[in-house]
Structures are given as C-alpha cells and as structure tokens.
CSV table of C-alpha atoms in Angstrom, one decimal:
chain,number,residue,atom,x,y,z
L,1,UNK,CA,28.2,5.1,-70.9
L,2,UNK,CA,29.1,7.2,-68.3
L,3,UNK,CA,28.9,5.7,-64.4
L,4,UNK,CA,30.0,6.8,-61.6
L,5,UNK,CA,30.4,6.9,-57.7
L,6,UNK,CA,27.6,8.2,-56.2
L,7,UNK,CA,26.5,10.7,-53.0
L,8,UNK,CA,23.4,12.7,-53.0
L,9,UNK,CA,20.3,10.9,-54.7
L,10,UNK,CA,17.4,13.2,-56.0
L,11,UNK,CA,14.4,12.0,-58.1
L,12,UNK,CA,11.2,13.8,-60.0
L,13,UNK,CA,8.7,13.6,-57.1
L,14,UNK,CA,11.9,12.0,-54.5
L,15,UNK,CA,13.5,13.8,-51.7
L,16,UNK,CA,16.3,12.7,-50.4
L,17,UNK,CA,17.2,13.2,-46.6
L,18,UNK,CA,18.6,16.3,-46.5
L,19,UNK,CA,22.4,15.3,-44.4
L,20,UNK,CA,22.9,14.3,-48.1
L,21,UNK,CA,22.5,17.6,-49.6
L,22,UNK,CA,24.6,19.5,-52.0
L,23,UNK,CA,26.0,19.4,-55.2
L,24,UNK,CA,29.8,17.7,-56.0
L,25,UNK,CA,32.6,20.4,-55.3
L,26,UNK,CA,36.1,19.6,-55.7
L,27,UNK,CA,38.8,21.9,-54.8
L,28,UNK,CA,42.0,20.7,-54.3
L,29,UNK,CA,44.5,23.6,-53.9
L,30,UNK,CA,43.5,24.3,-57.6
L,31,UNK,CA,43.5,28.7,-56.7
L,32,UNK,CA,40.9,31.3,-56.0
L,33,UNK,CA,37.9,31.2,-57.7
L,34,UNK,CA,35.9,34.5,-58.2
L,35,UNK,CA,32.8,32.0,-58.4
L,36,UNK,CA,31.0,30.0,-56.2
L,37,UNK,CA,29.4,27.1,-57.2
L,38,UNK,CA,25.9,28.5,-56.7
L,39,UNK,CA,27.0,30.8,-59.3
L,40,UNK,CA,28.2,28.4,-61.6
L,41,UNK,CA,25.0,26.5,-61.1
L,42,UNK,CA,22.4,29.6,-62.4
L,43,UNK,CA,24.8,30.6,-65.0
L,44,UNK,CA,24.3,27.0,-66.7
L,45,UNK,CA,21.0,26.5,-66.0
L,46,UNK,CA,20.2,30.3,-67.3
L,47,UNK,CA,21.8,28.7,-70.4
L,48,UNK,CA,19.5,25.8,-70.0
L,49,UNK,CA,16.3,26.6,-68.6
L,50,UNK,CA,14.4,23.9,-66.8
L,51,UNK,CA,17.4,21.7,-67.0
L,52,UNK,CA,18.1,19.5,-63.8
L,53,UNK,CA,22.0,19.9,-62.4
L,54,UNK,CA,23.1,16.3,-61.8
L,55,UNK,CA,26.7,17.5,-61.0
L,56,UNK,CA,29.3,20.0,-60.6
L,57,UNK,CA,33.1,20.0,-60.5
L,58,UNK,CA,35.4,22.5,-60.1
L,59,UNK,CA,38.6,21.6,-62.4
L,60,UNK,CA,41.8,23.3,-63.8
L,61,UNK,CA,41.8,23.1,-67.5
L,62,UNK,CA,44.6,25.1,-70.1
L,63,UNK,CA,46.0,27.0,-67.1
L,64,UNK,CA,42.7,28.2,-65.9
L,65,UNK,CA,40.4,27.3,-63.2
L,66,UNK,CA,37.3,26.0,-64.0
L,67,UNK,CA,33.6,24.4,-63.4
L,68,UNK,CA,32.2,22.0,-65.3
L,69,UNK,CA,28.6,21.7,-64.8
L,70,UNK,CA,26.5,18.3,-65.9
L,71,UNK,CA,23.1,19.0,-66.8
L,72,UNK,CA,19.9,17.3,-67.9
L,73,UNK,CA,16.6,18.2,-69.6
L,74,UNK,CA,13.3,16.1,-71.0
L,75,UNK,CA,15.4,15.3,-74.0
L,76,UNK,CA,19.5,16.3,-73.7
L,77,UNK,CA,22.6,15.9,-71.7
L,78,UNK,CA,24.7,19.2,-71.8
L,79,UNK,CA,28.2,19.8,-70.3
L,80,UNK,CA,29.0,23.3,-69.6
L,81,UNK,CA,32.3,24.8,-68.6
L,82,UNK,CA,32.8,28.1,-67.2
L,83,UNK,CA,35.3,30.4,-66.2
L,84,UNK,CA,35.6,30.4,-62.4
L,85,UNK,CA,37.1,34.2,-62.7
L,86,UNK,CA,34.5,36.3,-64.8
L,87,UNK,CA,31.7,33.5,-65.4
L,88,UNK,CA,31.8,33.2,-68.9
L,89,UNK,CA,30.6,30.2,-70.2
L,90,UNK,CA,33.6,28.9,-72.3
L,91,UNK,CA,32.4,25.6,-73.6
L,92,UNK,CA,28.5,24.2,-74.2
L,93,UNK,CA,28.5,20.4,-75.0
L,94,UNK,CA,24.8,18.9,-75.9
L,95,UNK,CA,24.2,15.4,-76.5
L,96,UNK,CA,21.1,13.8,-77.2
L,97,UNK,CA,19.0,11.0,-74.0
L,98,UNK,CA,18.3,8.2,-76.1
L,99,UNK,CA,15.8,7.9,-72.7
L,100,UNK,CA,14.9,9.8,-69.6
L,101,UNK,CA,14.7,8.2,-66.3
L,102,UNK,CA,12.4,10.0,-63.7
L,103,UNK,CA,15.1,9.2,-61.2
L,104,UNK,CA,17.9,11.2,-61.4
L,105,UNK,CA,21.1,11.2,-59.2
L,106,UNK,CA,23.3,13.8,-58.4
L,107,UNK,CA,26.8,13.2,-56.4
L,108,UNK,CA,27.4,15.1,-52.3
L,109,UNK,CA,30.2,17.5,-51.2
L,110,UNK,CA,33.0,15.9,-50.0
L,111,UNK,CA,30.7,13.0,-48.9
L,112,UNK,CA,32.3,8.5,-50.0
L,113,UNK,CA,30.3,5.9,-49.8
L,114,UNK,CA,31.4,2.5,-50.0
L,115,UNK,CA,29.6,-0.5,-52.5
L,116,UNK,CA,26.9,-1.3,-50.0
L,117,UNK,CA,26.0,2.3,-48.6
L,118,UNK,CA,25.6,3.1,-52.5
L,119,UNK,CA,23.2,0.0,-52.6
L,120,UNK,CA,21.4,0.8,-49.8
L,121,UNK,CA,20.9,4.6,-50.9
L,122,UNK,CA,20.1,3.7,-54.5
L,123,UNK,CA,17.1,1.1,-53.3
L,124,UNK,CA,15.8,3.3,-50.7
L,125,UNK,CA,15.1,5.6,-54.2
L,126,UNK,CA,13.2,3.3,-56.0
L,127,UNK,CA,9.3,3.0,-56.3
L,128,UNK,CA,9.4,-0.5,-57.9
L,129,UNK,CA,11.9,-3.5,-57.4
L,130,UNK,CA,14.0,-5.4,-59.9
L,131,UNK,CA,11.8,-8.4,-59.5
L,132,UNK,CA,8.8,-6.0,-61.1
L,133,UNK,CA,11.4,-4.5,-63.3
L,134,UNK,CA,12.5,-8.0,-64.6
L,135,UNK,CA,8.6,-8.9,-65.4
L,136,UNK,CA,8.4,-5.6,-66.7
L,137,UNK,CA,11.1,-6.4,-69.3
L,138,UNK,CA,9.6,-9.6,-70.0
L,139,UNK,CA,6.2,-8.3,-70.5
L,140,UNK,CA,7.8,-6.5,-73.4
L,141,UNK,CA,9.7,-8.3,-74.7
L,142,UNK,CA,9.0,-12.6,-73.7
L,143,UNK,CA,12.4,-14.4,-73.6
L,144,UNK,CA,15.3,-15.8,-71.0
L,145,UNK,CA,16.6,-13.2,-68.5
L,146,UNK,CA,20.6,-13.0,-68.9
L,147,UNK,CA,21.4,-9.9,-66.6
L,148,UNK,CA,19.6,-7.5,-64.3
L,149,UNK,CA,20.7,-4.7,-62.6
L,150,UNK,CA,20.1,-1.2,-60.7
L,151,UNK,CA,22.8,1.3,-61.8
L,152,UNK,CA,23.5,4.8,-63.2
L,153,UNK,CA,24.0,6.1,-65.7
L,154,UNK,CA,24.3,9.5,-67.3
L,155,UNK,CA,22.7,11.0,-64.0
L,156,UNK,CA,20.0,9.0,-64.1
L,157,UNK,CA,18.9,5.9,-62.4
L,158,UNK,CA,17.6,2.9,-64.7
L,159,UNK,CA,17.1,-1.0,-64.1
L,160,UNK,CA,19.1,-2.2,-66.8
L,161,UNK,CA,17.7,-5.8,-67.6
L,162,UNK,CA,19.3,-8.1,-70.9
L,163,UNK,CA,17.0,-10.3,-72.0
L,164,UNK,CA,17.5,-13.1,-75.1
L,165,UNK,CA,14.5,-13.4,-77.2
L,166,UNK,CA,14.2,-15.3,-80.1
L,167,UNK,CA,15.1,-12.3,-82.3
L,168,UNK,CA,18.2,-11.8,-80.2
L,169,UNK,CA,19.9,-10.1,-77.3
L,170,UNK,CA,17.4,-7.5,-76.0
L,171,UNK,CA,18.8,-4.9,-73.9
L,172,UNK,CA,15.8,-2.8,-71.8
L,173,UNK,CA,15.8,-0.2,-69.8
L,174,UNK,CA,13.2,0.3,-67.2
L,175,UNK,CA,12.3,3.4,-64.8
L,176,UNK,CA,12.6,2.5,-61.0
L,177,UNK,CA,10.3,5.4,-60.3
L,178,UNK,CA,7.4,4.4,-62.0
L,179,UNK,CA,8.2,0.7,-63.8
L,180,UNK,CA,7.9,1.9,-67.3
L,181,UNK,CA,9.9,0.4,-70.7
L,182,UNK,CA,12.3,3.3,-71.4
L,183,UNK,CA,13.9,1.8,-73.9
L,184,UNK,CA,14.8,-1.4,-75.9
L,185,UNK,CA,18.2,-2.2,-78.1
L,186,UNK,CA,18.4,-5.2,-79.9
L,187,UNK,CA,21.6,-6.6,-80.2
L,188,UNK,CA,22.4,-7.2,-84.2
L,189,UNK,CA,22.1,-10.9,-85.3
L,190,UNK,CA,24.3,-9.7,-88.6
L,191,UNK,CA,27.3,-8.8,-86.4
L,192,UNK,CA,27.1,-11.8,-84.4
L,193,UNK,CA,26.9,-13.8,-87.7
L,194,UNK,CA,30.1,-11.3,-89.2
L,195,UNK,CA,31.9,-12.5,-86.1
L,196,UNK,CA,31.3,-16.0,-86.6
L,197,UNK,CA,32.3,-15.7,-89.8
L,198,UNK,CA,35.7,-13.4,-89.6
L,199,UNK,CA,36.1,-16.1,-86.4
L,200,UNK,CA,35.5,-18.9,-89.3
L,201,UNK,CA,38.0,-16.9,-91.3
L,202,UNK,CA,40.3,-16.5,-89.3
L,203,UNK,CA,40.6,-20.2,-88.4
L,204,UNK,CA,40.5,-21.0,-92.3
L,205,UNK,CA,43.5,-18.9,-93.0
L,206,UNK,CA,45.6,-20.3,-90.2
L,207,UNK,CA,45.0,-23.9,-91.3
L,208,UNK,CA,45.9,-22.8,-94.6
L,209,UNK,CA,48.8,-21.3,-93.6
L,210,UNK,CA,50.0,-24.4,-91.5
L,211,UNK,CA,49.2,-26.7,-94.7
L,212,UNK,CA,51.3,-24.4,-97.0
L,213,UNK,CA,54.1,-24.7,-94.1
L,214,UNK,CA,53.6,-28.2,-94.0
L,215,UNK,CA,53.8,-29.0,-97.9
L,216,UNK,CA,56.7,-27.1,-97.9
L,217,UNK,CA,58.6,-28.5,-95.5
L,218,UNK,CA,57.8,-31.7,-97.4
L,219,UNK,CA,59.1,-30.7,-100.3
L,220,UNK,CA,62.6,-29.2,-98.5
L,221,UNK,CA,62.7,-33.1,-97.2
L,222,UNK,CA,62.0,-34.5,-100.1
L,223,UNK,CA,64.9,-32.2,-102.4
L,224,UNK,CA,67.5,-33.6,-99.7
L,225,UNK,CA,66.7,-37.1,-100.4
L,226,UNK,CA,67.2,-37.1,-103.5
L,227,UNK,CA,70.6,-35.2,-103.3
L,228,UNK,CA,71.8,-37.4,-100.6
C-alpha cells in the first residue's frame, strides 16, 4: 500500500484553506524543463478525463528530466510520466481501486508538516469520527475491535478499522466523508492454519533432528566402550 507524507488535503464536496494550495513540485537542480507543471497536469488528465490529480513530481529518470503524475478516477489509479522537454507522455501505468474514498488527498509545494500538524489537517477533513467509523465497522461486520485508524492511502483518505469476528480477522475500510463500508477483507483462516502447521513442522523436524543427534552420539559412546 502506498502512504505517504502529506500537505494539501482536498476532498469530493471539501475545500481546503487555500495557504495550502498547490500540487507537489520537486525540483532540485535536476535542469530546465520546457514544461511546467500545469502543463504536465492537462496533458495527463487529457489522457484521463475526469481523473482527479492527487500528485505531481518532477524526477530525473534514464538521463532525462521528468514528471510523474499520480492520478485517480471512479474506478483506477494511473501513473503517468512525461517528458518535461516536448510533453510526450512516455509511460501510462493503470491499476485497478479495489475502493474509492470520497476524500482524497493531494501533497503542497514545498510545504512539511510534522506528525501532529498532519493529524490536525487530516481530522479537520473528515465528516464523521473514528468512534462512528468503529461502530460503523461493527455494524457490518459484529466482533472485537483490534486496530483503528485515520490514514492514506493511495491518495485517498480511509478509516482503516481490523476487526476479529468469529469467521476471522476482518479488515474494513470506511469513508470519513460520508461513513460508508468501502470495503471488507477477510483475513484467510487456511493460511493461518498452513502456518500453524509449517510452525508445527518445523518444530517436528528439529526435534527429530536433535533425537537422530542424540541416538547417534549414543551409539559413538557406546562403540568406545566396548573397545576400551
């Protein structure tokens, strides 16, 4: 999963204040670019249409100067690099949202935060706290509450909450925008089990190994006595 420090928050129906603004630029002494990163911006999303930018980079790659531009629709994630010089797009990665948040987040210019600014900005950007988000989880799926957080991940903001049912380990995600069950991953009960077992295995074939060792030396001990 793909987290990340973050600046500028901006969710579906959320404004964030605007000394936040902007999208992630980072030059450092990496050479003239013919392209700014506006330009990079409507060439991806002309790729993408109604796509949401949730970041950009400028990056050296190969020898050549670069922007890589994060993007997100209703259903994909897509990475798009582009030649800084003449604009052509040079690489288009897609990858599929197993969910989509309606709280996305999008990183500032030049801007660091430290852990509790980043708290403070996340919250301030969320419709519905992790106490609903927790009885939320429950709701759907009943059990004991292991973990619960606020975090992001692939540009989007989620309360992640793990809860153990009786069918096992659930993991849900729930919108902060709206309180809804994005999605649910049950943890296997098989691989636990294989686990147990290769752990069983493993354990078997040591104390198998330390008997053999042991009968051997026995043996050994036994040979000298009887030659003495």
């Amino acid at each position: 999963m793909n987290k990340k420090m973050l600046g500028t928050i901006a969710g579906l129906g959320l404004v964030a204040s605007s000394m936040l603004g902007g999208i992630a630029y980072a030059d450092k002494g990496m050479g003239q670019a013919n392209l700014s990163e506006q330009n990079a911006q409507a060439i991806a999303q002309k790729a993408h249409p109604g796509a949401s930018i949730l970041n950009v980079e400028q990056e050296k790659e190969a020898g050549k100067v670069i922007f890589s531009v994060d993007l997100a629709d209703q259903t994909q994630k897509y990475e798009v690099t582009i030649n800084s010089v003449d604009g052509k797009i040079l690489q288009d990665k897609a990858e599929k949202l197993a969910y989509r948040s309606s709280v996305l987040v999008q990183e500032a210019a030049g801007q660091e935060l430290n852990d509790q600014e980043e708290s403070k900005l996340l919250l301030s950007l969320t419709k519905i706290n992790l106490t609903d988000a927790i009885n939320n989880a429950l709701t759907a799926f009943p059990g004991q509450v292991v973990k619960a957080e606020l975090e992001e991940e692939d540009g989007q903001l989620i309360y992640s909450v793990d809860v153990l049912t009786s069918a096992g380990l659930q993991e849900v995600v729930v919108d902060p925008g709206n309180g809804k069950v994005l999605y649910n991953e049950l943890e296997s009960a098989d691989k636990e089990d294989t686990d147990i077992q290769d752990n069983d295995s493993q354990d078997n074939d040591s104390h198998d190994q330390d008997t053999e060792q042991s009968s051997n030396e026995q043996g050994d001990q036994e040979d000298d006595d009887d030659q003495d």
